[in-house]
Phi, psi and omega in degrees: 000129177287151178234142175225156177269165176301322181290338176294336184303318181293323185270331189229033185302320179298314180296319180297314181293320177298318179297321182292338176287340182263319182205161176302146180236129178267137173251127185247154175223123184054039175081002181244137177297129179243325181221154172231129178263126178229164178290158177299321179300313179296319178302313181294327175296319183290322182269352184096152183293116180288353178259026182297149181244138178251144179230154165280160181302321182290330185258003180291143175301155185305317183294322178292315180300313181297317179297318179296314182295322177297318178296317178295318177300319179297318179297317180295317178298319179295322181287332176291329181285340185282000000 
């Protein structure tokens, strides 16, 4: 991860932003990381997709429903073994 200081922002903002499109960039102040610049895509991956969709069990698409039921069956099987 590339590092730049807060004072570099005024002199090298273009370079910093270009670097952040490729990989996370750390901004330091007095030798300590204070901020990390990441792409919007990476940010959304980290916080979870803000465009998530919720379904009721009855209205869930078949693949979602099947995955949920398999997960529940696995949990029940594990509790039976205990």
